[in-house]
Short mmCIF file of C-alpha atoms and ligand atoms in Angstrom, two decimals:
data_model
loop_
_atom_site.label_atom_id
_atom_site.label_comp_id
_atom_site.label_asym_id
_atom_site.label_seq_id
_atom_site.Cartn_x
_atom_site.Cartn_y
_atom_site.Cartn_z
CA MET D 1 -84.45 12.20 9.39
CA ASP D 2 -86.90 10.40 11.66
CA LEU D 3 -84.40 8.20 13.46
CA LEU D 4 -83.83 7.29 17.09
CA VAL D 5 -80.25 6.63 18.17
CA ALA D 6 -79.59 5.30 21.69
CA ILE D 7 -76.05 5.79 22.99
CA ASP D 8 -74.75 4.43 26.28
CA GLY D 9 -71.38 4.19 27.93
CA PRO D 10 -69.34 4.99 31.02
CA ALA D 11 -68.03 8.40 32.11
CA ALA D 12 -65.46 9.99 29.75
CA SER D 13 -65.94 7.31 27.08
CA GLY D 14 -66.42 9.96 24.39
CA LYS D 15 -70.16 9.26 24.07
CA GLY D 16 -71.11 12.89 24.68
CA THR D 17 -68.96 14.32 21.89
CA LEU D 18 -69.96 11.47 19.62
CA SER D 19 -73.67 12.04 20.33
CA GLN D 20 -73.37 15.73 19.48
CA LYS D 21 -71.58 14.98 16.23
CA ILE D 22 -74.16 12.36 15.25
CA ALA D 23 -77.07 14.69 16.08
CA ALA D 24 -75.52 17.52 14.03
CA HIS D 25 -74.71 15.26 11.07
CA TYR D 26 -78.19 13.70 10.80
CA GLY D 27 -80.11 16.80 11.88
CA LEU D 28 -81.52 15.14 15.01
CA ARG D 29 -82.34 16.63 18.40
CA HIS D 30 -80.03 15.55 21.20
CA LEU D 31 -80.68 14.84 24.86
CA ASP D 32 -77.78 14.20 27.24
CA THR D 33 -79.73 12.34 29.93
CA GLY D 34 -76.81 12.62 32.36
CA LEU D 35 -77.69 16.29 32.63
CA SER D 36 -81.10 15.42 34.08
CA TYR D 37 -79.50 13.42 36.93
CA ARG D 38 -76.97 16.21 37.38
CA ALA D 39 -79.71 18.88 37.49
CA VAL D 40 -81.57 17.05 40.28
CA ALA D 41 -78.33 16.55 42.22
CA LYS D 42 -77.32 20.21 41.84
CA ALA D 43 -80.74 21.45 42.99
CA LEU D 44 -80.39 19.31 46.12
CA LEU D 45 -76.81 20.46 46.76
CA ASP D 46 -77.70 24.13 46.21
CA SER D 47 -80.61 24.01 48.62
CA GLY D 48 -78.67 22.08 51.26
CA GLN D 49 -80.97 19.05 51.02
CA PRO D 50 -79.69 15.53 51.67
CA LEU D 51 -78.72 13.31 48.73
CA ASP D 52 -80.08 10.18 50.36
CA ASN D 53 -83.73 11.15 50.81
CA GLU D 54 -85.61 9.59 47.91
CA GLU D 55 -88.87 11.40 48.62
CA ILE D 56 -87.25 14.84 48.35
CA ALA D 57 -85.19 13.84 45.30
CA VAL D 58 -88.30 12.53 43.51
CA LYS D 59 -90.11 15.85 44.03
CA VAL D 60 -87.16 17.69 42.48
CA ALA D 61 -87.02 15.16 39.62
CA LYS D 62 -90.74 15.52 38.87
CA ALA D 63 -90.46 19.31 38.78
CA LEU D 64 -87.46 19.30 36.41
CA ASP D 65 -87.89 20.93 33.01
CA LEU D 66 -85.45 19.27 30.60
CA GLY D 67 -85.46 22.39 28.45
CA THR D 68 -83.83 24.56 31.12
CA MET D 69 -80.77 22.41 31.83
CA LYS D 70 -77.47 24.20 31.21
CA ARG D 71 -74.44 22.01 30.55
CA GLU D 72 -71.90 24.59 31.80
CA GLU D 73 -73.56 24.84 35.22
CA LEU D 74 -73.80 21.10 35.61
CA ALA D 75 -70.31 20.10 34.46
CA ILE D 76 -68.68 20.32 37.91
CA HIS D 77 -67.10 17.10 39.15
CA ALA D 78 -68.92 17.18 42.52
CA VAL D 79 -72.27 17.42 40.71
CA GLY D 80 -71.44 14.32 38.64
CA GLU D 81 -70.53 12.44 41.80
CA ALA D 82 -73.77 13.51 43.51
CA ALA D 83 -75.72 12.61 40.34
CA SER D 84 -74.44 9.03 40.44
CA LYS D 85 -75.61 8.79 44.07
CA ILE D 86 -79.18 9.90 43.41
CA ALA D 87 -79.24 7.81 40.20
CA VAL D 88 -79.45 4.61 42.26
CA MET D 89 -82.96 5.59 43.50
CA PRO D 90 -85.67 3.77 41.50
CA HIS D 91 -88.36 6.47 41.87
CA VAL D 92 -85.98 9.23 40.84
CA ARG D 93 -85.09 7.19 37.76
CA GLN D 94 -88.75 6.54 37.01
CA ALA D 95 -89.55 10.27 37.09
CA LEU D 96 -86.62 11.17 34.83
CA VAL D 97 -87.09 8.24 32.44
CA GLU D 98 -90.67 9.39 31.87
CA LYS D 99 -89.44 12.83 30.76
CA GLN D 100 -86.68 11.32 28.63
CA ARG D 101 -89.16 9.03 26.84
CA GLU D 102 -91.41 12.00 26.20
CA PHE D 103 -88.47 13.83 24.60
CA ALA D 104 -87.71 10.77 22.44
CA SER D 105 -91.32 10.43 21.30
CA LEU D 106 -91.97 14.12 20.62
CA ALA D 107 -88.77 14.76 18.71
CA LYS D 108 -88.91 13.85 15.06
CA GLY D 109 -85.71 11.93 15.25
CA ALA D 110 -83.38 12.11 18.23
CA VAL D 111 -80.13 11.03 19.80
CA LEU D 112 -80.30 10.21 23.51
CA ASP D 113 -77.17 9.39 25.45
CA GLY D 114 -76.73 8.08 28.97
CA ARG D 115 -76.34 4.79 30.82
CA ASP D 116 -79.68 3.02 30.27
CA ILE D 117 -81.00 4.38 26.97
CA GLY D 118 -80.74 1.15 24.97
CA THR D 119 -81.79 -1.06 27.89
CA VAL D 120 -84.58 0.94 29.59
CA VAL D 121 -85.45 4.37 28.16
CA CYS D 122 -85.68 3.44 24.46
CA PRO D 123 -85.42 -0.35 24.23
CA ASP D 124 -86.98 -0.25 20.74
CA ALA D 125 -84.49 2.24 19.27
CA PRO D 126 -83.43 0.95 15.84
CA VAL D 127 -79.79 1.93 16.44
CA LYS D 128 -77.98 1.37 19.72
CA LEU D 129 -74.34 2.13 20.37
CA TYR D 130 -72.36 1.20 23.46
CA VAL D 131 -69.32 3.46 23.56
CA THR D 132 -66.50 2.48 25.85
CA ALA D 133 -62.75 2.81 26.44
CA SER D 134 -60.40 1.48 29.11
CA PRO D 135 -60.49 3.33 32.45
CA GLU D 136 -56.85 4.39 31.90
CA VAL D 137 -57.57 5.92 28.49
CA ARG D 138 -60.66 7.71 29.85
CA ALA D 139 -58.67 9.08 32.79
CA THR D 140 -55.93 10.37 30.49
CA ARG D 141 -58.52 12.08 28.23
CA ARG D 142 -60.21 13.75 31.20
CA TYR D 143 -56.81 14.80 32.55
CA HIS D 144 -55.88 16.56 29.30
CA GLU D 145 -59.33 18.19 29.05
CA ILE D 146 -58.90 19.69 32.52
CA LEU D 147 -55.32 20.82 31.79
CA ALA D 148 -56.49 22.42 28.53
CA ARG D 149 -58.95 24.51 30.54
CA GLY D 150 -55.96 25.86 32.48
CA ASN D 151 -56.67 23.93 35.68
CA ASP D 152 -54.25 21.75 37.58
CA THR D 153 -55.25 18.17 38.37
CA ASP D 154 -54.04 14.73 39.37
CA GLU D 155 -54.37 11.93 36.81
CA ALA D 156 -54.19 9.15 39.42
CA GLN D 157 -57.08 10.73 41.32
CA ILE D 158 -59.12 11.02 38.12
CA LEU D 159 -58.54 7.33 37.41
CA ALA D 160 -59.64 6.41 40.94
CA ASP D 161 -62.79 8.55 40.55
CA ILE D 162 -63.61 6.98 37.18
CA LYS D 163 -63.29 3.48 38.61
CA LEU D 164 -65.52 4.38 41.54
CA ARG D 165 -68.15 5.91 39.23
CA ASP D 166 -68.05 2.79 36.98
CA GLU D 167 -68.56 0.59 40.01
CA ARG D 168 -71.56 2.64 41.17
CA ASP D 169 -73.13 2.86 37.69
CA MET D 170 -72.52 -0.78 36.73
CA GLY D 171 -73.23 -2.22 40.16
CA ARG D 172 -76.59 -0.65 41.02
CA SER D 173 -79.64 -2.89 40.96
CA ASP D 174 -81.95 -0.55 39.03
CA SER D 175 -80.91 0.01 35.40
CA PRO D 176 -77.19 -0.76 35.75
CA LEU D 177 -74.90 0.43 32.98
CA LYS D 178 -74.47 -2.43 30.50
CA PRO D 179 -74.73 -2.84 26.75
CA ALA D 180 -78.18 -3.74 25.42
CA GLU D 181 -78.14 -7.16 23.77
CA ASP D 182 -78.57 -5.58 20.35
CA ALA D 183 -76.11 -2.72 20.89
CA HIS D 184 -73.10 -2.19 18.63
CA LEU D 185 -69.96 -1.99 20.75
CA LEU D 186 -67.57 0.84 19.97
CA ASP D 187 -64.31 0.66 21.92
CA THR D 188 -62.67 4.04 21.42
CA SER D 189 -59.51 3.22 23.45
CA LYS D 190 -57.35 3.37 20.33
CA MET D 191 -59.56 5.64 18.22
CA THR D 192 -59.66 9.37 17.64
CA ILE D 193 -63.08 10.98 17.95
CA GLU D 194 -63.14 11.33 14.14
CA ALA D 195 -62.49 7.60 13.70
CA ALA D 196 -65.21 6.80 16.26
CA PHE D 197 -67.60 9.11 14.39
CA GLU D 198 -66.85 7.38 11.06
CA ALA D 199 -67.47 3.98 12.67
CA ALA D 200 -70.74 5.21 14.21
CA LYS D 201 -71.90 6.64 10.85
CA SER D 202 -71.31 3.29 9.12
CA ILE D 203 -73.38 1.52 11.76
CA ILE D 204 -76.20 4.08 11.58
CA ASP D 205 -76.25 4.20 7.77
CA ALA D 206 -76.40 0.41 7.59
CA ALA D 207 -79.33 0.32 10.04
CA ALA D 208 -81.32 3.32 8.85
O1 C5P B 1 -72.99 11.18 31.93
P1 C5P B 1 -72.84 11.98 33.20
O2 C5P B 1 -71.49 11.94 33.81
O3 C5P B 1 -73.33 13.38 33.04
O4 C5P B 1 -73.85 11.30 34.23
C1 C5P B 1 -73.83 11.58 35.60
C2 C5P B 1 -74.39 10.39 36.37
O5 C5P B 1 -75.79 10.29 36.13
C3 C5P B 1 -73.82 9.04 35.97
O6 C5P B 1 -72.64 8.71 36.66
C4 C5P B 1 -74.95 8.09 36.29
O7 C5P B 1 -74.90 7.66 37.63
C5 C5P B 1 -76.19 8.94 36.11
N1 C5P B 1 -76.89 8.61 34.87
C6 C5P B 1 -77.75 7.53 34.87
N2 C5P B 1 -78.49 7.25 33.77
C7 C5P B 1 -78.38 7.98 32.66
C8 C5P B 1 -77.49 9.08 32.61
C9 C5P B 1 -76.74 9.36 33.74
O8 C5P B 1 -77.85 6.83 35.86
N3 C5P B 1 -79.15 7.69 31.61
#
């Protein structure tokens, strides 16, 4: 299907899982744009470069090949934190947004998820979802995910981190996280992922 679905939302809202399910169901390509910010941040961390030098970060962003990003390598918490720091830099965003738009235009139908897809990257997408859940619910989900992987963790710390990340992502001046005016809001606080998927399908089917 030749359809563009833009999905935004805060960390641990369930938008990633939902995006994958939607892409698989409709046979669309999927781009997790958070990975592109993570990949730039990880390259800087790995090479011992500062996270606050926009010129260096832009060079890394321009050289990034979206096709080589590996989710497993980029999933580390510290990389997500660093990603949200470099994501405040307008020229870094510009370089990555250009690549993300190229992906959206080349793919015959795609799902893109991130923080600014409906507002900046693909403002003309025919279907926009804003997936959210309360910080407490998101922290509890993350906590159980980490426990399930056999690691020990502290739920209160996760909640504090989530609130800090929200503040940074929603408070920045360039492309802050917010629902596009024409986005459908999906609050998954009291929903299973299956229920969220059913709700998303109804919205997409009605719009497509
Ligand atoms: O979604 P994920 O946790 O992988 O994103 C990491 C960080 O990258 C976010 O906290 C956000 O600061 C940034 N990001 C962004 N715009 C996007 C996707 C991610 O600013 N479209």
